Structure formats: C-alpha cells, structure tokens
Coordinates of N, CA, C and O in Angstrom, one line a residue:
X1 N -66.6 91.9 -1.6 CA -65.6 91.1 -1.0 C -64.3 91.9 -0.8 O -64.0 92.6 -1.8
X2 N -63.4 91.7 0.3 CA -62.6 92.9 0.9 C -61.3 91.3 0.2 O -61.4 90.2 -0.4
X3 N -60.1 92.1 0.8 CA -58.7 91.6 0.1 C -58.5 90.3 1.2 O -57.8 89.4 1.0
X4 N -59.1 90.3 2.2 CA -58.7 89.5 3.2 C -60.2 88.1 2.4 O -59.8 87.0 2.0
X5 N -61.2 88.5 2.2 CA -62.2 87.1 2.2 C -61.5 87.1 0.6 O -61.0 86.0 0.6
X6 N -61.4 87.4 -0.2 CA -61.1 87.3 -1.5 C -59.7 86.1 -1.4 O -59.8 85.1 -2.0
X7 N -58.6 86.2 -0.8 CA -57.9 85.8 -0.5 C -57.7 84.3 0.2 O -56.9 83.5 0.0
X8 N -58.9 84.4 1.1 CA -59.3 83.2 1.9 C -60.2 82.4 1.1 O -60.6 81.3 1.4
X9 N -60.6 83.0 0.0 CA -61.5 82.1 -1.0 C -60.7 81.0 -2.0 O -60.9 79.8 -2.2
X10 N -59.8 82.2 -2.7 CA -58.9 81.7 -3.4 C -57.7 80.7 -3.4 O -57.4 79.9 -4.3
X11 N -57.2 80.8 -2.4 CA -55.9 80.3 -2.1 C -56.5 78.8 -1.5 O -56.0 78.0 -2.2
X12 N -57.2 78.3 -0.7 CA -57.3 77.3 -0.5 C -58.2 76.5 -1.7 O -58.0 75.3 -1.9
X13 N -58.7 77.1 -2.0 CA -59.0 76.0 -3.4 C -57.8 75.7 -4.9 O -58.0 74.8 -5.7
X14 N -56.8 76.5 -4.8 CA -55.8 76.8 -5.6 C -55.2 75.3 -5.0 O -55.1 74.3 -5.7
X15 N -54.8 75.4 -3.6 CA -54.0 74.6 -2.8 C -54.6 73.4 -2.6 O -54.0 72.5 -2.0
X16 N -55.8 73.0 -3.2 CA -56.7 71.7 -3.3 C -56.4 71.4 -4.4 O -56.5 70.2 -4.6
X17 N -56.2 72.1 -5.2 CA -56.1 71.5 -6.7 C -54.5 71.0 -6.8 O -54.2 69.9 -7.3
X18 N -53.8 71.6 -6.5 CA -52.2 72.2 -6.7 C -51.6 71.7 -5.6 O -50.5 72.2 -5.5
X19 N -52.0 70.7 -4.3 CA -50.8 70.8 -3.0 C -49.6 71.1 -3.1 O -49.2 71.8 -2.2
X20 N -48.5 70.6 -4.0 CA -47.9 71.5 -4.5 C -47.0 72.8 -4.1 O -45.8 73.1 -4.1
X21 N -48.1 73.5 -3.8 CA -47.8 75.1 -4.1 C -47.4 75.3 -2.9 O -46.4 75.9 -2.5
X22 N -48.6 74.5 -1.9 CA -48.3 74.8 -0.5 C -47.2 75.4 0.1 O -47.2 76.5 0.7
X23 N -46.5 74.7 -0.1 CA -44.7 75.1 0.9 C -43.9 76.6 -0.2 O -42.7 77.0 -0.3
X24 N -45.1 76.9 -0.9 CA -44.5 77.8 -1.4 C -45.0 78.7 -1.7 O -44.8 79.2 -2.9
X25 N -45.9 79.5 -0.7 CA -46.9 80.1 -0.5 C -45.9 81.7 0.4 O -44.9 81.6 1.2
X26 N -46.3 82.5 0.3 CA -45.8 83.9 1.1 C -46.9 84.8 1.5 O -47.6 85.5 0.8
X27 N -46.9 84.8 2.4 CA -48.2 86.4 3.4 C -47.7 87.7 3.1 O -47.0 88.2 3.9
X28 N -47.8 88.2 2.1 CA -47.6 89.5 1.9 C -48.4 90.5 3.2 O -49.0 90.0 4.1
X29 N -48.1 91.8 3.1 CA -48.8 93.1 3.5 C -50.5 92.8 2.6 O -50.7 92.4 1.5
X30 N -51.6 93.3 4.1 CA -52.7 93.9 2.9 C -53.5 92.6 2.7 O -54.3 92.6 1.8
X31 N -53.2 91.3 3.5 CA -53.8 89.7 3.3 C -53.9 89.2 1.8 O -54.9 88.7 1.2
X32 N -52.5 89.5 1.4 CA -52.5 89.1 0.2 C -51.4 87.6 -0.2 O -50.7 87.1 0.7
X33 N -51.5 87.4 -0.9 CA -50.3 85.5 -0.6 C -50.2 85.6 -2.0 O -51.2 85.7 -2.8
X34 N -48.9 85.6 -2.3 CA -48.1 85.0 -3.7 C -47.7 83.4 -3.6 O -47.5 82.9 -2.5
X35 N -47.7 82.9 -4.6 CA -47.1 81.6 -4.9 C -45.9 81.7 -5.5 O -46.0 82.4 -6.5
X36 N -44.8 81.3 -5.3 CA -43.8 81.2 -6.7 C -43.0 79.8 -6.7 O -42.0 79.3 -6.2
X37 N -43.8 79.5 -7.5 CA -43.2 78.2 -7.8 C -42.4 77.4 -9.1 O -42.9 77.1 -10.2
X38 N -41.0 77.1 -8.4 CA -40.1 77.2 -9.2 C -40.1 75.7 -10.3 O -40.8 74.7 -10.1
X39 N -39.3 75.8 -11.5 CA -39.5 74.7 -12.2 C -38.4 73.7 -12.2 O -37.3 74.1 -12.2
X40 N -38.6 72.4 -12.2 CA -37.6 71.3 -11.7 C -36.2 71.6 -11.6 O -35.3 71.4 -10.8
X41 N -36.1 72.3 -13.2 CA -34.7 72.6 -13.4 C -34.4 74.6 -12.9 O -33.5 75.5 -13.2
X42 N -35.5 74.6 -12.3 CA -34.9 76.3 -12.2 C -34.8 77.0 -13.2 O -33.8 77.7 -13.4
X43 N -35.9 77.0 -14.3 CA -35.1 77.7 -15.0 C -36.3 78.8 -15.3 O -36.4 79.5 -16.3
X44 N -37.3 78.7 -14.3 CA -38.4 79.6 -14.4 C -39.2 79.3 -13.1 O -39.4 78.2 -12.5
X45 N -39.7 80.5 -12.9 CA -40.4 80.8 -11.6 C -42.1 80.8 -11.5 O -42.5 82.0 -11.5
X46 N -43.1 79.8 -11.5 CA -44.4 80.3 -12.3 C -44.8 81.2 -10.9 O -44.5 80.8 -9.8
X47 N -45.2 82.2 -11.2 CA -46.1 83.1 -9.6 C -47.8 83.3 -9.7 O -48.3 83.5 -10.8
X48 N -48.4 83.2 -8.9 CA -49.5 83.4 -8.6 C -50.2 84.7 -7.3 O -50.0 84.6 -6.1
X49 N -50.7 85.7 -7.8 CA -50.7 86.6 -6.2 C -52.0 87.5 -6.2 O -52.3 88.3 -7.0
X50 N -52.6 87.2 -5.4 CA -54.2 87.4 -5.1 C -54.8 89.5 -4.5 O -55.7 90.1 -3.9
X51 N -53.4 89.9 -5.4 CA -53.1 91.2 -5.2 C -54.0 92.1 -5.2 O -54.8 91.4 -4.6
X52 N -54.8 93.4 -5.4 CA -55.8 94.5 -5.6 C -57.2 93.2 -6.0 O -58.1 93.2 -6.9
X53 N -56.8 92.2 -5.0 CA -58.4 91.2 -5.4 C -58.8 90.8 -7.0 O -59.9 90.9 -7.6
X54 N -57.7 90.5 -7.3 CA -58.1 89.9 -8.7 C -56.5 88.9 -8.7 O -55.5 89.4 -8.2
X55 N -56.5 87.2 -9.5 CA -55.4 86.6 -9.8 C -54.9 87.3 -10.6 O -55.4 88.2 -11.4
X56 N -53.5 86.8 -10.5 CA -52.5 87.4 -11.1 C -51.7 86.5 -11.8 O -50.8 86.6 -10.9
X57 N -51.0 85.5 -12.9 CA -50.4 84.6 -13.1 C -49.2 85.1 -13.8 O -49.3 86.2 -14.2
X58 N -47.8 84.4 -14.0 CA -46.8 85.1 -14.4 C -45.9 84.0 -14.0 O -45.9 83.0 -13.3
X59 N -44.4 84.9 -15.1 CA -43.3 83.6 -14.7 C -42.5 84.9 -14.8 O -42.7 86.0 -15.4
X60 N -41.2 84.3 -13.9 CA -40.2 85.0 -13.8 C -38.9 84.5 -14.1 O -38.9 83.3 -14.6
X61 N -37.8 85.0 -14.0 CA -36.6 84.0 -14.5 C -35.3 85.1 -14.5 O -35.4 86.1 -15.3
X62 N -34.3 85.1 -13.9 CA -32.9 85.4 -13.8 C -33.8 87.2 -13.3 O -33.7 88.1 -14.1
X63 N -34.6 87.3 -12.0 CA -35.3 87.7 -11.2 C -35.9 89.1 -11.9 O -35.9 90.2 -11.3
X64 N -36.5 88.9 -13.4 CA -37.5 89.8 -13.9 C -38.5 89.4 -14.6 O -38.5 88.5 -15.4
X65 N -39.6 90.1 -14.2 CA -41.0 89.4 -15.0 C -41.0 89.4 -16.0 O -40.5 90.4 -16.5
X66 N -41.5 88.5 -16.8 CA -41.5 88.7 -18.3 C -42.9 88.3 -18.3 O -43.5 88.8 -17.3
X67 N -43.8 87.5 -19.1 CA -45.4 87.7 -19.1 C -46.1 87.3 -17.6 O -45.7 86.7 -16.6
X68 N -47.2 88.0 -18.1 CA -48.1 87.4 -16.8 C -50.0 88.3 -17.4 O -50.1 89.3 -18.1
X69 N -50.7 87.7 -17.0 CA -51.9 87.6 -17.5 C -52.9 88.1 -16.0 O -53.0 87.5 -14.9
X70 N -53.2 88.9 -16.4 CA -54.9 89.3 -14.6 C -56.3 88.5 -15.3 O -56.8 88.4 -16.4
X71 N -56.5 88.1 -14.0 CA -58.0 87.5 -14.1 C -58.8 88.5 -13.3 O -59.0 87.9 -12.2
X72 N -59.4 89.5 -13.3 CA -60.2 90.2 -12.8 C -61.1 89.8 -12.5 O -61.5 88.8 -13.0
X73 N -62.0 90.5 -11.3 CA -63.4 89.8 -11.0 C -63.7 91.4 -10.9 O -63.0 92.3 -10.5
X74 N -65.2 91.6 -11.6 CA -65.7 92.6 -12.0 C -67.2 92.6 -11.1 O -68.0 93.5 -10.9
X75 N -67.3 91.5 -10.7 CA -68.3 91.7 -9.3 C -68.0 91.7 -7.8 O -66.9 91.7 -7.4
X76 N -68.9 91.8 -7.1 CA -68.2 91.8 -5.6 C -68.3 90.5 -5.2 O -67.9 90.3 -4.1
X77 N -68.9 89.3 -6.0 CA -68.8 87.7 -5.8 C -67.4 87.0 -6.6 O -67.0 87.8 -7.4
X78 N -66.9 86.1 -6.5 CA -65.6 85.4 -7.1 C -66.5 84.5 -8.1 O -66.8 83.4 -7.7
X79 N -66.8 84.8 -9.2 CA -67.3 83.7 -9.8 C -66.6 82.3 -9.7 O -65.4 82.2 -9.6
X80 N -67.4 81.3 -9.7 CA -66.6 80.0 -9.7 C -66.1 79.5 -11.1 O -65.1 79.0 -11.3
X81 N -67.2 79.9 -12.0 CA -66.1 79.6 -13.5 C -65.3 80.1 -13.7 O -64.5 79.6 -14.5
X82 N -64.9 81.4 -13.2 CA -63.4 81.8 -13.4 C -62.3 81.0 -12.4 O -61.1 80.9 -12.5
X83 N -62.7 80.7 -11.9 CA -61.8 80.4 -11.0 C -61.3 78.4 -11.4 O -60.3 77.7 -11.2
X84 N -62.8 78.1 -12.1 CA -62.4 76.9 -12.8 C -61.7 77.1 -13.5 O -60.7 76.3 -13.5
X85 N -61.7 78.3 -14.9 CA -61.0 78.5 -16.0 C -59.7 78.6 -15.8 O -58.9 78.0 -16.5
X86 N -59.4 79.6 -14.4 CA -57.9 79.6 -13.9 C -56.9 78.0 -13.8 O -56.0 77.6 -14.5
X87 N -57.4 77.5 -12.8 CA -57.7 76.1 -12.5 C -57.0 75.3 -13.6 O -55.9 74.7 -13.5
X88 N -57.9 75.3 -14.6 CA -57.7 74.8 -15.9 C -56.6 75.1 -16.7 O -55.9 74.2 -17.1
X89 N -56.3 76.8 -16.9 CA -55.2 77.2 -17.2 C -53.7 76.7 -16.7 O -52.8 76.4 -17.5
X90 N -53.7 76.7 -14.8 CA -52.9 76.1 -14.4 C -52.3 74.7 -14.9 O -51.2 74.5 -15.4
X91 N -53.3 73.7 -14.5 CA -53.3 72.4 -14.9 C -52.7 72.4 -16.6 O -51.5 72.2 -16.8
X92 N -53.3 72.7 -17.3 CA -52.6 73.0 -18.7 C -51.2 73.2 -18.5 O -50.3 72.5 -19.0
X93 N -51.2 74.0 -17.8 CA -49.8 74.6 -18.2 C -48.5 73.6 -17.7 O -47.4 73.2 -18.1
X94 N -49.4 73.5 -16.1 CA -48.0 72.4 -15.3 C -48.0 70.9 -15.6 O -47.1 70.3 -15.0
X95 N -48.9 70.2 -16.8 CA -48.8 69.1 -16.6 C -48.8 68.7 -18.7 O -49.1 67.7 -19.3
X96 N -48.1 70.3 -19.1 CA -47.2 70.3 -20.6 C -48.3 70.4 -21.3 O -48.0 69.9 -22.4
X97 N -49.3 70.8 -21.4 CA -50.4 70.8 -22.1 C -50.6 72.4 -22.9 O -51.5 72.5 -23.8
X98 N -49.7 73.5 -22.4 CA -49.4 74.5 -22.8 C -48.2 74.8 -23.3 O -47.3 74.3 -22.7
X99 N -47.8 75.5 -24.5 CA -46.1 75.5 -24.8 C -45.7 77.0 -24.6 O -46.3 78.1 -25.0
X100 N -44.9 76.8 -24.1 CA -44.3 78.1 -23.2 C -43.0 78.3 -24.2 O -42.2 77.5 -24.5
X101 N -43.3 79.9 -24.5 CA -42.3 80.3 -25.7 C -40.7 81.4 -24.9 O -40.7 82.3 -24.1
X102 N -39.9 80.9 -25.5 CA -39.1 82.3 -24.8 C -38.1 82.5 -26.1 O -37.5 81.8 -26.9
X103 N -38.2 84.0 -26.0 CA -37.0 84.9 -27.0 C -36.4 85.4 -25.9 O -36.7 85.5 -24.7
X104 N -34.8 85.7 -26.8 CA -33.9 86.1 -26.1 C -33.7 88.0 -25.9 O -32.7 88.6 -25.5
X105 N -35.2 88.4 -26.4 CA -35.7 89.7 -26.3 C -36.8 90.2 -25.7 O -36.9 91.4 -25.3
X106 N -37.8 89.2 -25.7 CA -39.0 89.4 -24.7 C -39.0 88.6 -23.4 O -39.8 89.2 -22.6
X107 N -38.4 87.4 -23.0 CA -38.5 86.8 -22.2 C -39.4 85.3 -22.8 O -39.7 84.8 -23.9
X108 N -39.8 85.0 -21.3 CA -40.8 83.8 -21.6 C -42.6 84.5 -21.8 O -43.1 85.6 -21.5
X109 N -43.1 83.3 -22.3 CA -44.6 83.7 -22.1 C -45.3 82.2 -22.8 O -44.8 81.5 -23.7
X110 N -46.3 82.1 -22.3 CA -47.1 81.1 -22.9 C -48.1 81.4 -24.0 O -49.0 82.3 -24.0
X111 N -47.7 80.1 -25.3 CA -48.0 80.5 -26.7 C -49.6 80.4 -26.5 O -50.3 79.5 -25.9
X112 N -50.1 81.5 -27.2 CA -52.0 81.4 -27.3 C -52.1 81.4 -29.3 O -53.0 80.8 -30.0
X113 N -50.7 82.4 -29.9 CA -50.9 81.8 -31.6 C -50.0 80.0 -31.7 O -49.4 79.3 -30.9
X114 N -50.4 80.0 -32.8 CA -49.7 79.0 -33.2 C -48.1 79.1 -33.7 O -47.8 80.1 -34.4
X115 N -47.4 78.3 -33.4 CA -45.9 78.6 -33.6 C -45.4 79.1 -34.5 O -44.7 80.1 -34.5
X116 N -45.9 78.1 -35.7 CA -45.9 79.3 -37.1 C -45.6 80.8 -37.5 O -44.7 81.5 -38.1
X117 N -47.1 81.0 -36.7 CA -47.0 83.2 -36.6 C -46.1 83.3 -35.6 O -45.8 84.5 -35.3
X118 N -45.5 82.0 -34.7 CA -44.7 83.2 -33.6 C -43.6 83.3 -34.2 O -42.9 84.3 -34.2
X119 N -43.2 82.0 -34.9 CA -41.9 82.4 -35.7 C -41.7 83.9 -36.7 O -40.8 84.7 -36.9
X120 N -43.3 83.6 -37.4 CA -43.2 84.6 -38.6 C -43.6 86.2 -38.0 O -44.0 87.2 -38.6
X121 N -43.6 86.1 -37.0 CA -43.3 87.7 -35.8 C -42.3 87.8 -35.2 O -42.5 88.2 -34.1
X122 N -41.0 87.6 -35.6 CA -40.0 87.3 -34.7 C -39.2 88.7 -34.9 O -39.5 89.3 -35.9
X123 N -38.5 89.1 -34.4 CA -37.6 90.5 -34.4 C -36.2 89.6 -35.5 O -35.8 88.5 -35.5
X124 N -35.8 90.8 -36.3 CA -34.1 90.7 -36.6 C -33.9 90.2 -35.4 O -34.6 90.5 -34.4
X125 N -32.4 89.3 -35.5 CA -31.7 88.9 -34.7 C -32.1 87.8 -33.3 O -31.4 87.0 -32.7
X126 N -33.6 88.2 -33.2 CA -34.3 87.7 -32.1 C -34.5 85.6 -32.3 O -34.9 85.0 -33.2
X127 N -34.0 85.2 -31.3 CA -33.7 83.5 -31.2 C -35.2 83.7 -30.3 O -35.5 84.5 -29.5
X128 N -35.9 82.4 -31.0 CA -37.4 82.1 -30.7 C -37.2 80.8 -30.2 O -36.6 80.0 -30.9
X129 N -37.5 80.2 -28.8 CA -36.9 78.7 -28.7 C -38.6 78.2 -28.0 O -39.2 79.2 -27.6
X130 N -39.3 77.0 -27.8 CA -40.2 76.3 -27.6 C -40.4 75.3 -26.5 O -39.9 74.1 -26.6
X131 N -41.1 75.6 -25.3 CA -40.5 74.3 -24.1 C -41.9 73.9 -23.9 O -42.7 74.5 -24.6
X132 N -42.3 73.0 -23.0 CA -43.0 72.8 -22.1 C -42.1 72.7 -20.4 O -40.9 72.4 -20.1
X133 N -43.3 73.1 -19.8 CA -43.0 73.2 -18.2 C -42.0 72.0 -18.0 O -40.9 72.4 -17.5
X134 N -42.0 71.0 -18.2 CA -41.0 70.1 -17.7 C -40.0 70.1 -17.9 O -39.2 69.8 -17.0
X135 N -39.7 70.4 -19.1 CA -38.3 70.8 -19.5 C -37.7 72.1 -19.2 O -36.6 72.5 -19.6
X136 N -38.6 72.9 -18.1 CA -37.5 74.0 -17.6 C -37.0 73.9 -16.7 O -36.2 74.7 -16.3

C-alpha cells in the first residue's frame, strides 16, 4: 500500500468516527493529511498525521511537541484492528476516559502508569498537574 491509498484508507474512516476533525484536516506534500485539533480552551493541540504510512498521534501546546505515540503497520495491508484500537484510543481520550498528565518539564502526555508512580517519578522541583481533555 503506497502513501496515497494508505491515506485514502485512513482518514475517511477517522472522519466517520470523529466528524469533528473534518474542518481540521491539512493536505500535506507526499498525500499525506494531518489533523490538529484544538481543545475547547486552547490549551492543547491533539494532531493526527498519516506520514511515512503509519498513524501518528500527539499533542502540542505553546507550538512544541511534547508526546506523541506511532501506530505502525508492518504489513502491506492496514489491519482493521489496529485501526479499531486507534479509534478506541481516540474515543478514550476525547470523551475524558484517558487522563492526560502535564509537568512543567516534560510537557503533556497521556497517563498509561497510575498516578501514584507518576507522582513518585517526578523530578526535583518538577510540578506534576492531572486533566482530562475537557478541561483543556
């Protein structure tokens, strides 16, 4: 699968799940399409981009990436459970069902330990604060 059908696979089932995203969709070089879609309050950017043929998920904020996660596809087919799993991930995340961590030294990222160890990994001086999507 080349960057152009990989892309035409993806993005319209993203955009069935998500309408959403629609109006916030970009044609890169290379038939590639980012999403960046901002959160109510602006205070984070979630992005999506169908780049070297594998998703790409990520947030941004005061215009530098801080985490972001690849979903690779290691065949020349798009499996569909990955792309459900993605799906899923999304949904999770936009509808508060994930808690999205930010320090004032790493940025943001979405918690996979429990809050506990993220506290008890925290840097000297490092402020650890706890949101969900709605509240950014």
């Amino acid at each position: 699968m080349n960057q152009k059908e990989f892309t035409d696979y993806i993005i319209p089932k993203i955009i069935d799940r998500f309408p959403q995203f629609k109006d916030f969709c970009t044609d890169k070089s290379n038939d590639i399409i980012d999403i960046n879609y901002e959160s109510t309050n602006r205070k984070l950017i979630f992005w999506l981009t169908t780049q070297d043929r594998e998703i790409t998920l990520g947030f941004t904020h005061d215009n530098k990436s801080d985490w972001h996660i690849h979903f690779t596809q290691y065949t020349e087919d798009v499996p569909d459970e990955q792309l459900e799993s993605i799906i899923e991930f999304i949904k999770n995340l936009l509808y508060d069902e994930k808690i999205i961590v930010h320090s004032n030294i790493s940025g943001y990222w979405v918690a996979e330990d429990k809050i506990d160890e993220i506290i008890k990994e925290n840097e000297e001086n490092e402020i650890i604060e706890f949101f969900i999507w709605s509240e950014l």
